[in-house]
Short mmCIF file of C-alpha atoms in Angstrom, two decimals:
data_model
loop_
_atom_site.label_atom_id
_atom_site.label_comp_id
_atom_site.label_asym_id
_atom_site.label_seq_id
_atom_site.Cartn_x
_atom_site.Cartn_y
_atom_site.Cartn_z
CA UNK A 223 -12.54 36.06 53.05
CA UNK A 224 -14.98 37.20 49.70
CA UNK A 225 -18.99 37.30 51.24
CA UNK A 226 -21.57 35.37 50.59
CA UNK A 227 -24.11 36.14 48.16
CA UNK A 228 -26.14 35.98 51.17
CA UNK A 229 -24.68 38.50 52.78
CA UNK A 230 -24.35 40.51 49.28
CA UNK A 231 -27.73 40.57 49.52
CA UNK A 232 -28.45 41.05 53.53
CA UNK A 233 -25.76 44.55 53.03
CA UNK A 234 -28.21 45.42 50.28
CA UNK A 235 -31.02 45.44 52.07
CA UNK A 236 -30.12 47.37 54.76
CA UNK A 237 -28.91 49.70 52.16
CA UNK A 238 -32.55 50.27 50.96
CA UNK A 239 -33.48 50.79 54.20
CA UNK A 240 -31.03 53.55 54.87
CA UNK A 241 -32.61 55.17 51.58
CA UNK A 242 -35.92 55.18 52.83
CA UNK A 243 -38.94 55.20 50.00
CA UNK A 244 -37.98 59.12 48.92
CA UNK A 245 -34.62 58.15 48.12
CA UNK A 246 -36.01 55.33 45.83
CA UNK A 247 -38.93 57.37 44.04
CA UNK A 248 -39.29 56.66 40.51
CA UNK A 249 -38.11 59.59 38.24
CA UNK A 250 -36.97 63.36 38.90
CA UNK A 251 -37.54 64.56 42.24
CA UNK A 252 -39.17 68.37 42.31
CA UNK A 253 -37.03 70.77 43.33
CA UNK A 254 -39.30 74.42 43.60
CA UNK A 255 -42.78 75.51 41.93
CA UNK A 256 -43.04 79.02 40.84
CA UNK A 257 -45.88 80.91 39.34
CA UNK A 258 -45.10 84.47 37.41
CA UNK A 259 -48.14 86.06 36.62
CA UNK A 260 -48.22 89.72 34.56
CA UNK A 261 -50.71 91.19 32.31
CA UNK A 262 -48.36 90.12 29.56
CA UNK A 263 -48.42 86.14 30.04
CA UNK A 264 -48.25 83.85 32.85
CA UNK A 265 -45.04 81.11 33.54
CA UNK A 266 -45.28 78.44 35.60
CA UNK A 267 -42.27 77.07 36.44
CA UNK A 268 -41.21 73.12 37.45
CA UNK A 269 -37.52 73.11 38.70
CA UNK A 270 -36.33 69.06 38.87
CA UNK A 271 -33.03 67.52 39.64
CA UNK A 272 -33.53 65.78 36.20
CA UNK A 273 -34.99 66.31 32.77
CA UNK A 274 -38.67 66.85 32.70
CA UNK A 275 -40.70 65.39 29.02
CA UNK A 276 -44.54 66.48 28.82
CA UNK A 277 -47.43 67.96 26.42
CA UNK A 278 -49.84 70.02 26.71
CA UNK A 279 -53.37 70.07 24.85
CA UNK A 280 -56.25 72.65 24.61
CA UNK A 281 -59.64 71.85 26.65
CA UNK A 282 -62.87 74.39 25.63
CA UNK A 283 -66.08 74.83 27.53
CA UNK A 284 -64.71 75.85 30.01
CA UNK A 285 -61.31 76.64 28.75
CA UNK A 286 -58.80 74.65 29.97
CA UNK A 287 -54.82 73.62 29.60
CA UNK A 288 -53.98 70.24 29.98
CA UNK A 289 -50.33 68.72 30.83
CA UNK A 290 -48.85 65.78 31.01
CA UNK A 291 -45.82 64.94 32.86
CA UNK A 292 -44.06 62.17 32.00
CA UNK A 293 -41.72 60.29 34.36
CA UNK A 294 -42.81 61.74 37.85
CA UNK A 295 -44.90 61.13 40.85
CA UNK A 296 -47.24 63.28 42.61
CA UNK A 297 -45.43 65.16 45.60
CA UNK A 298 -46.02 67.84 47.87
CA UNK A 299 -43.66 69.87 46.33
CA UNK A 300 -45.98 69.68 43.26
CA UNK A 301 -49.56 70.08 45.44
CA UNK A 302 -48.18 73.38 46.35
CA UNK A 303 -48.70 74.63 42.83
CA UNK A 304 -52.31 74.44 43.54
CA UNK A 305 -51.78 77.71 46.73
CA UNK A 306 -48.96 79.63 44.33
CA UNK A 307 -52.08 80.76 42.22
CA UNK A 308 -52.83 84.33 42.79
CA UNK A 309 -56.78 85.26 42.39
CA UNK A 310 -55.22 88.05 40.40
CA UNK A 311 -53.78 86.30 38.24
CA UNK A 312 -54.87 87.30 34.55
CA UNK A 313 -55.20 83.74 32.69
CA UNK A 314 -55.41 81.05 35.43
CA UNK A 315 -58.71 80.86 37.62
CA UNK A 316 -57.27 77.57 39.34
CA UNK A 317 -55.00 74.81 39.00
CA UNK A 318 -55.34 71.20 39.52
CA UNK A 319 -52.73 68.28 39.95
CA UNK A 320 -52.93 64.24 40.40
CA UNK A 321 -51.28 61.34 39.64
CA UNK A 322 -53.19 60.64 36.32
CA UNK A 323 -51.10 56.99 35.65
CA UNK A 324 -48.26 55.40 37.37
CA UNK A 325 -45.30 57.93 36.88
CA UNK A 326 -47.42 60.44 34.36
CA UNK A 327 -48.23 63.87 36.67
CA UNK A 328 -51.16 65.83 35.01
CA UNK A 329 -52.40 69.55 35.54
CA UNK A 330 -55.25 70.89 34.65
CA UNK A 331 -55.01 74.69 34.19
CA UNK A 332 -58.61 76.84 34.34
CA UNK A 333 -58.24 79.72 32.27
CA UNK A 334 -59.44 83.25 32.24
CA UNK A 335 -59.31 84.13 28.90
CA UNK A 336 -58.28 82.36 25.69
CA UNK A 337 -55.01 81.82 25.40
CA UNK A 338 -51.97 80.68 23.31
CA UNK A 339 -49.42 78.30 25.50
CA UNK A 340 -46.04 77.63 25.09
CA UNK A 341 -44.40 74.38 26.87
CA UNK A 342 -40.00 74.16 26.35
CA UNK A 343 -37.42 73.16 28.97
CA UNK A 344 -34.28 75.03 30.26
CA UNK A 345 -30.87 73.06 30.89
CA UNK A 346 -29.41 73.76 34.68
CA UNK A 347 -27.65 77.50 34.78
CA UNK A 348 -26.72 79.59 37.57
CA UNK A 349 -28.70 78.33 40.52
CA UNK A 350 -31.01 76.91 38.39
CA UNK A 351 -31.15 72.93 37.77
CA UNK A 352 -33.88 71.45 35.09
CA UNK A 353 -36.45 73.54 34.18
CA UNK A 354 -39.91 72.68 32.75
CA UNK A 355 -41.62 75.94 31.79
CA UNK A 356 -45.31 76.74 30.72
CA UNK A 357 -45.90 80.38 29.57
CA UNK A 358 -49.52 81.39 28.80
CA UNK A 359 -49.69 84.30 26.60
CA UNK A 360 -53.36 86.23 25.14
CA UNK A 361 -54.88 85.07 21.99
CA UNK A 362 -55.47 88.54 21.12
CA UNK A 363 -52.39 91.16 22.32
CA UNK A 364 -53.19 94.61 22.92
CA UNK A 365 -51.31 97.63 21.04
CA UNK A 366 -49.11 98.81 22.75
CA UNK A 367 -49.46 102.52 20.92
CA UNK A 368 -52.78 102.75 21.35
CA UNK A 369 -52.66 101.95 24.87
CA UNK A 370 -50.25 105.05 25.26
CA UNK A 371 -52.69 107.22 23.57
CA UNK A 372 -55.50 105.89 25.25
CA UNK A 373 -53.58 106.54 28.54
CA UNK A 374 -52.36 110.04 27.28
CA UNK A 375 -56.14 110.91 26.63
CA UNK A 376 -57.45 109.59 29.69
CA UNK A 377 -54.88 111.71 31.93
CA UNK A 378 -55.82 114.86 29.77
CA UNK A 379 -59.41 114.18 30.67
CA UNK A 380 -58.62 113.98 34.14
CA UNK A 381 -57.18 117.05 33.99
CA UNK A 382 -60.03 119.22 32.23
CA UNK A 383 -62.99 117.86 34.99
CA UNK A 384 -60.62 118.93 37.59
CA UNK A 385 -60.43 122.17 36.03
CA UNK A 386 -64.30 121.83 35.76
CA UNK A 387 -65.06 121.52 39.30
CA UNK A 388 -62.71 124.13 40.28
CA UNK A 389 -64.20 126.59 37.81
CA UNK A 390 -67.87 125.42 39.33
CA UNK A 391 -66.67 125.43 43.01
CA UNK A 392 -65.28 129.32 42.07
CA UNK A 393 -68.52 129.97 40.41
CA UNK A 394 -70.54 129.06 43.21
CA UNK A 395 -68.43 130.45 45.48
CA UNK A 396 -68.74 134.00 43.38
CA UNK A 397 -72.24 133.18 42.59
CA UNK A 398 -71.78 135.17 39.02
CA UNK A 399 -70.88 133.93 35.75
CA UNK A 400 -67.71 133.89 34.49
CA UNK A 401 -65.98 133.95 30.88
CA UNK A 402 -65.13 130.90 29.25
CA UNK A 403 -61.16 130.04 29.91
CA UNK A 404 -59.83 130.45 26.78
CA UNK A 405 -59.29 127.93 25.26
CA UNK A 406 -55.48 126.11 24.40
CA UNK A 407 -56.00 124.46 21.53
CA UNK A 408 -52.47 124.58 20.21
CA UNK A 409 -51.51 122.55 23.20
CA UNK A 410 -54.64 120.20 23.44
CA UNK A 411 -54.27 118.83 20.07
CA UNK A 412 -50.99 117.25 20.56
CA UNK A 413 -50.04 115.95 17.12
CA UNK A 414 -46.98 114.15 18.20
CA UNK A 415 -45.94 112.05 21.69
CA UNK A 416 -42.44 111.80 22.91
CA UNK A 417 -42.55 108.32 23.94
CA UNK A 418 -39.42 107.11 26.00
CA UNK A 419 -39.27 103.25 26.36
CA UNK A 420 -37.97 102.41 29.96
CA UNK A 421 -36.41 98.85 30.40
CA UNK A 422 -36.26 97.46 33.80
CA UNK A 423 -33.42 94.72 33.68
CA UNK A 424 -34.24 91.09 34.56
CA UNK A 425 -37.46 90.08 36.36
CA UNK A 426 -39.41 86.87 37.15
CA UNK A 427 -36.93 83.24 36.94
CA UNK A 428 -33.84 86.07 36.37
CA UNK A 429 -33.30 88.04 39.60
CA UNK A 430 -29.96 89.82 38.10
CA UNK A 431 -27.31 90.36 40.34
CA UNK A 432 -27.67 89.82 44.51
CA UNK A 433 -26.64 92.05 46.96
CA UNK A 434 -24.68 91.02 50.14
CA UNK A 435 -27.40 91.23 52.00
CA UNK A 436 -30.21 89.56 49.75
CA UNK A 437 -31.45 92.62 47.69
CA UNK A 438 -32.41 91.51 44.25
CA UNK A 439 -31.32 93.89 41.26
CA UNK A 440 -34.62 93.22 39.49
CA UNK A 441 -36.76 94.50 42.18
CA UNK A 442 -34.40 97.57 42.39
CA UNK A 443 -34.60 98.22 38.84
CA UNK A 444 -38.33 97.86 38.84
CA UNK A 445 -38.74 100.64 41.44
CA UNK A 446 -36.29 103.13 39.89
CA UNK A 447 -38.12 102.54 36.10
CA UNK A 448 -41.47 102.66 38.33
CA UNK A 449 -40.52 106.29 39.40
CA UNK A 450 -39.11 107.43 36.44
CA UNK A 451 -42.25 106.80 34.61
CA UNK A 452 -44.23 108.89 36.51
CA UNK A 453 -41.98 112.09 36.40
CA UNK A 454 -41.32 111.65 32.68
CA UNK A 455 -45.20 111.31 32.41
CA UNK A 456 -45.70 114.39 34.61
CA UNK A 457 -44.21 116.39 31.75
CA UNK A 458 -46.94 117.42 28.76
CA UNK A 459 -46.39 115.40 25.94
CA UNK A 460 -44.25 113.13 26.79
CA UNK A 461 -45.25 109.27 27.35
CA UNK A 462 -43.73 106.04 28.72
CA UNK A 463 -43.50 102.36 28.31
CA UNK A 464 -42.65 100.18 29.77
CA UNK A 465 -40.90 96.91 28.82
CA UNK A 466 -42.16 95.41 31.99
CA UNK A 467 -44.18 96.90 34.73
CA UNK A 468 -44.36 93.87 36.96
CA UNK A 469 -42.06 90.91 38.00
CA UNK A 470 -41.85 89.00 35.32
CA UNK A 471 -39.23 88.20 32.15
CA UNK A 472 -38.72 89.77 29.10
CA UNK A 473 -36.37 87.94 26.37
CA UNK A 474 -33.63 90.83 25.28
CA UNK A 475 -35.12 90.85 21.51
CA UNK A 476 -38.75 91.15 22.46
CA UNK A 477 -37.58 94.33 24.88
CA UNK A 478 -36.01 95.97 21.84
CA UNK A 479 -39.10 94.55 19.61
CA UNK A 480 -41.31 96.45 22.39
CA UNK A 481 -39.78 99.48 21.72
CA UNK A 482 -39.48 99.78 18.10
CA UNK A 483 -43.56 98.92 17.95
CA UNK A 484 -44.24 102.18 19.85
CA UNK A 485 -41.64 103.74 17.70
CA UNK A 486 -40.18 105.21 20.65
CA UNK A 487 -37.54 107.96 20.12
CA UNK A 488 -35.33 106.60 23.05
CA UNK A 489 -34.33 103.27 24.87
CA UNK A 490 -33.45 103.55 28.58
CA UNK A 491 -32.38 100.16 30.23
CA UNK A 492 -32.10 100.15 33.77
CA UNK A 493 -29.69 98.07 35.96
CA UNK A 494 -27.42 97.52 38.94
CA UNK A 495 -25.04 94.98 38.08
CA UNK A 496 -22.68 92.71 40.56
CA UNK A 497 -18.74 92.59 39.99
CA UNK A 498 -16.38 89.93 41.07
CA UNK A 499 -14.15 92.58 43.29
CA UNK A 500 -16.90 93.54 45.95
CA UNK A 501 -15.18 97.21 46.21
CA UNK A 502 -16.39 98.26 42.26
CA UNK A 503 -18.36 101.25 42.71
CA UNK A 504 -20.42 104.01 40.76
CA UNK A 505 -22.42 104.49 38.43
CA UNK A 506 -22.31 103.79 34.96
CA UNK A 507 -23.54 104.68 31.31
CA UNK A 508 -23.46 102.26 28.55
CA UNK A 509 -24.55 102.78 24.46
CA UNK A 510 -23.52 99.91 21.98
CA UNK A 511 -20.16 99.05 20.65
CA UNK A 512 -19.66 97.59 16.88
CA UNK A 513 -15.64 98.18 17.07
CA UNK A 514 -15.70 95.88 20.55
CA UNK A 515 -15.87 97.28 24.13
CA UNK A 516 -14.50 100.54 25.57
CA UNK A 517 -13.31 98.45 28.05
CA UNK A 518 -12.51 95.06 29.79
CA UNK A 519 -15.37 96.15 32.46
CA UNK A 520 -17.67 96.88 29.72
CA UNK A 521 -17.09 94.11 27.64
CA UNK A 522 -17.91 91.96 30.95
CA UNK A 523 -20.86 93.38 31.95
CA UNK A 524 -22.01 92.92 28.29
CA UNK A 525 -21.24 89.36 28.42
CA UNK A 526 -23.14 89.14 31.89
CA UNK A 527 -25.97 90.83 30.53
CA UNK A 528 -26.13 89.26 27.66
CA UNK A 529 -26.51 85.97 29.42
CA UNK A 530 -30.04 86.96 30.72
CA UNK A 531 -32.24 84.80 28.50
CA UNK A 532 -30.52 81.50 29.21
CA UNK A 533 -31.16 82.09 33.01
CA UNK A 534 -34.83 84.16 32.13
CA UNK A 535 -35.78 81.21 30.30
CA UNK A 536 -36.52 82.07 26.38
CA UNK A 537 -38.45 79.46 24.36
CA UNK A 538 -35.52 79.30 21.84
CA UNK A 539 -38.24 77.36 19.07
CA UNK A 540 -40.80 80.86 18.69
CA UNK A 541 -39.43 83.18 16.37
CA UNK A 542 -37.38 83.37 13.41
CA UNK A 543 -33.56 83.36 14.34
CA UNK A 544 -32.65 84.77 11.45
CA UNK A 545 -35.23 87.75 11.44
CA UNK A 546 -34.32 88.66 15.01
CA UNK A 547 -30.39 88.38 13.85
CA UNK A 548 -31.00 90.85 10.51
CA UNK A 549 -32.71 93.24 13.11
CA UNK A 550 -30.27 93.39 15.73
CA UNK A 551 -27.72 93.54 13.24
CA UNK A 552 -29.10 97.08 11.73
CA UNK A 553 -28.13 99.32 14.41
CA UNK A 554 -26.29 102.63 12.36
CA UNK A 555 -23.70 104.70 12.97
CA UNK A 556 -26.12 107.01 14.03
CA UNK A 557 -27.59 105.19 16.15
CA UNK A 558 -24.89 105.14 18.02
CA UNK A 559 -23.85 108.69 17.64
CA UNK A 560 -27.30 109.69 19.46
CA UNK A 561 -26.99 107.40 21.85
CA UNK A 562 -23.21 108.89 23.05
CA UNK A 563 -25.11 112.29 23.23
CA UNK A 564 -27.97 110.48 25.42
CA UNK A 565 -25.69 108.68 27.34
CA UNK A 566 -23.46 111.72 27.85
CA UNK A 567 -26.72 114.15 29.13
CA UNK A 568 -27.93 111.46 31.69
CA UNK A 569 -24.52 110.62 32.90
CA UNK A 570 -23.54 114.73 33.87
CA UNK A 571 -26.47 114.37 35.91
CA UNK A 572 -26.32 110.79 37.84
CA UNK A 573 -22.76 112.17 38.75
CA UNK A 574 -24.35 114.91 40.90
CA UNK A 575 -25.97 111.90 42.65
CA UNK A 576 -23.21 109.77 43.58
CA UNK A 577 -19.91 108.24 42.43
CA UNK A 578 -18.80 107.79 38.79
CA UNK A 579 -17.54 104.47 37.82
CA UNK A 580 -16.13 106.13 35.12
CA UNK A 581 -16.63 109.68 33.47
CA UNK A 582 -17.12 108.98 29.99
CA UNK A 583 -19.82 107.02 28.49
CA UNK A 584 -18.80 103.23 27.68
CA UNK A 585 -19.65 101.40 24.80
CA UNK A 586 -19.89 97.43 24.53
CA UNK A 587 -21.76 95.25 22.65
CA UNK A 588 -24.78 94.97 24.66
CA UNK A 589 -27.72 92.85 22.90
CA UNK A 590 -30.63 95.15 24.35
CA UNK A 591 -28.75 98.17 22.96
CA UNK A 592 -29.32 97.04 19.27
CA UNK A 593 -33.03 98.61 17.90
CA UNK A 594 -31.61 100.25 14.73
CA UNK A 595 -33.73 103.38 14.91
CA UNK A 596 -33.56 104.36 18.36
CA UNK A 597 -31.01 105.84 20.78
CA UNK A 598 -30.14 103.63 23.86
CA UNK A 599 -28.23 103.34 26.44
CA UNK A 600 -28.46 101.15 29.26
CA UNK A 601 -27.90 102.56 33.25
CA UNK A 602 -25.84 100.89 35.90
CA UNK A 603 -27.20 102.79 39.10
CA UNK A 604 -24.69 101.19 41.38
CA UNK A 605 -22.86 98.04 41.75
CA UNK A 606 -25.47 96.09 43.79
CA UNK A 607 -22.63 93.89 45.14
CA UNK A 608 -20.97 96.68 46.71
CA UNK A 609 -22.20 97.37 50.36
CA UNK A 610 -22.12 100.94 50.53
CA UNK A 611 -24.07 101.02 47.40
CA UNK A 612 -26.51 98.45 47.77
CA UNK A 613 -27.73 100.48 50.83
CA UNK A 614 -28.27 103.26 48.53
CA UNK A 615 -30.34 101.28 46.44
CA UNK A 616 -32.23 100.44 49.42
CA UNK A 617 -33.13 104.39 50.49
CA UNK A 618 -36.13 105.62 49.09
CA UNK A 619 -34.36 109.47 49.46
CA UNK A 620 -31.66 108.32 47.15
CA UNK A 621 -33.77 106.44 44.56
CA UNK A 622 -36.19 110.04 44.10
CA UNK A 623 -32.83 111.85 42.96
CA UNK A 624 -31.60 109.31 40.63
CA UNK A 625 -34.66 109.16 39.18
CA UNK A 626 -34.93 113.37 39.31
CA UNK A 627 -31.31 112.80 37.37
CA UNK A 628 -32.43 110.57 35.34
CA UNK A 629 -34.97 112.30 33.88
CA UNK A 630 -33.15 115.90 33.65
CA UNK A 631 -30.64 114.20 31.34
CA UNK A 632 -33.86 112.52 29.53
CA UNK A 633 -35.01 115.86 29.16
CA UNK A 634 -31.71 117.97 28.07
CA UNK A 635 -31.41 115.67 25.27
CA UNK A 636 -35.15 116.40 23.68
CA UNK A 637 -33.94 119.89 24.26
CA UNK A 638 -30.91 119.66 22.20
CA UNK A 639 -32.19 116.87 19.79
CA UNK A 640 -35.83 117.60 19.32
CA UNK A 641 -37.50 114.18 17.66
CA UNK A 642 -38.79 114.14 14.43
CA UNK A 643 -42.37 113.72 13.62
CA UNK A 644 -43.71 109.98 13.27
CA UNK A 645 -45.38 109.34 10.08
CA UNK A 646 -48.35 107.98 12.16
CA UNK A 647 -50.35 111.34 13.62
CA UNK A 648 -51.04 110.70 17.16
#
């Protein structure tokens, strides 16, 4: 026997109940709020089960971001924005959200300093659903190569007042002048840096590969490149940057764009990547490919890597496409020949410290790998999905001789292939 409408209507009642108000909400339902802040630029990050719409506009006295949500309702997923602020944080002083009409969310972002914001979405990829994502960058950037100089002449100044005050503790001490030290001119006036760009993989929305037991490869990466920078910076005349010194992502072409601006003479990229078969081990060495990969590994790994701006999160409207596709087009020949002989130097010495995926350097067609003028490889420490080795990325002991690897191989290459000088005197 068919039902009544009444009963039709009495079933769908109950099913309402059963859904409670949640269940009914109008529009996407939040899944996480995340907050990435770096000296760089700040992202704030919406995650939703469905497609977020919204603009932004420009507030002054006081400076302030304004955003509109469209299509949403004001949860406590979204009120916990308001805690995820850090006091740190370079460009937002505070954040404020409320329901400013029926289904339209606004925040109101107090800023720090003048800045330039960028508002774009993200479709769902990897664990990622919808993303809404607000990056704040400065209205004026620093230079990067004069902050290395500036840094370079700040440690050397260091360095003479400690002299100083051990010359006037020794003078005291002998209570009798003593001769000027003579002076070292030909090594104080450094006409030329070394500058080695080191690339952390991944960072902020991309974690990179997961161990089995949780460890992240980004934060891995971070530590090693941390490390590294201080020995290599340890040695006179010689200077690092960094692509990233905090948690936070950097789009593949602005990481090679980042090291062509400092017109570094090489480009180190640092990972630990995942494989399907949990027993892939060692370490590897990678330099760029234009006849296709070495190898169906390394033509993997390059897609994987490759990959890292969809799940980063790159605002695919900035930039010229077709600029960015001349320049990572230009790599040379030799190019690549000096980055076999980098690759080859740093990979002699990892193999002291553990396992060799392979013994020969790879070559794939890695994006990051593409600055025309530079040699660079990119590192695989360890396959992070691999328990054995994940534990080594863990230990602190381990990570100091990598890094003491690392930078021998750095340093037998200069040795072999001193740089040229830069037409720009430093």
């Amino acid at each position: 026997m068919r039902p009544t409408r009444r009963e039709l209507l009495t079933r769908g009642g109950a099913l309402v109940l059963l859904l409670g108000a949640r269940d009914l909400a109008y529009g996407a339902d939040i899944v996480a709020v995340r907050v990435w802040p770096a000296s760089e630029y700040t992202r704030v990050t919406i995650e939703s089960d469905t497609p977020l719409a919204a603009h932004h506009f420009l507030i002054q006295e006081p400076a302030r971001v304004v955003i509109d949500i469209d299509g949403l309702q004001l949860s406590p997923e979204l009120r916990e924005l308001v805690g995820k602020v850090s006091s740190d944080d370079p460009f937002i002083a505070g954040v404020r959200v409320g329901q400013y009409r029926p289904h339209v969310v606004r925040m109101v972002l107090d800023l720090k300093q003048p800045c330039v914001p960028q508002l774009f979405t993200s479709m769902p990829i990897a664990a990622y659903q919808h993303r809404l994502l607000f990056d704040l960058y400065p209205t004026l950037a620093p230079d990067p190569l004069l902050e290395l100089i500036s840094e370079k002449e700040a440690a050397e100044q260091r360095a003479a007042e400690a002299v100083k005050d051990a010359l006037g503790e020794l003078i005291g001490k002998v209570d009798r002048p003593l001769p000027a030290p003579a002076t070292r001119s030909a090594q104080a006036k450094i006409d030329r840096l070394i500058i080695v760009a080191l690339d952390p993989g991944h960072g902020g929305e991309d974690p990179g590969a997961v161990g089995p037991t949780g460890l992240l490869e980004k934060d891995v990466v971070l530590s090693v490149a941390n490390q590294l920078r201080e020995r290599l910076n340890s040695i006179e005349g010689m200077r690092v940057m960094m692509t990233r010194d905090a948690d936070f992502f950097v789009p593949l072409r602005q990481r090679v764009a980042k090291a062509r601006r400092v017109q570094a003479d090489l480009f180190v990229s640092i990972h630990a990547d995942a494989f399907f078969k949990p027993h892939a081990r060692g370490a590897s060495v990678f330099a760029l490919s234009h006849k296709g990969a070495s190898s169906s590994t390394a033509r993997w790994m390059a897609m994987r890597e490759n990959a890292a701006d969809k799940v980063g999160g790159v605002n695919v409207k900035t930039g010229d496409a077709t600029v960015v596709r001349t320049l990572l087009d230009m790599s040379t020949t030799a190019q690549i020949k000096d980055s076999l002989a980098l690759g080859k130097e740093v990979l002699s010495r990892i193999g002291q410290v553990g396992h060799l995926h392979k013994g020969s350097v790879e070559q794939a067609g890695f994006a990051v790998l593409k600055a025309p003028d530079i040699p660079s490889i990119l590192v695989e420490t360890a396959f992070i999905s691999n328990p054995e080795e994940e534990a080594r990325l863990r230990d602190t002991a381990y990570q100091a001789r990598l890094v003491e690897a690392l930078a021998t191989g750095i340093q037998r290459y200069f040795a072999r292939n001193p740089p040229l000088a830069r037409s720009r005197a430093l």
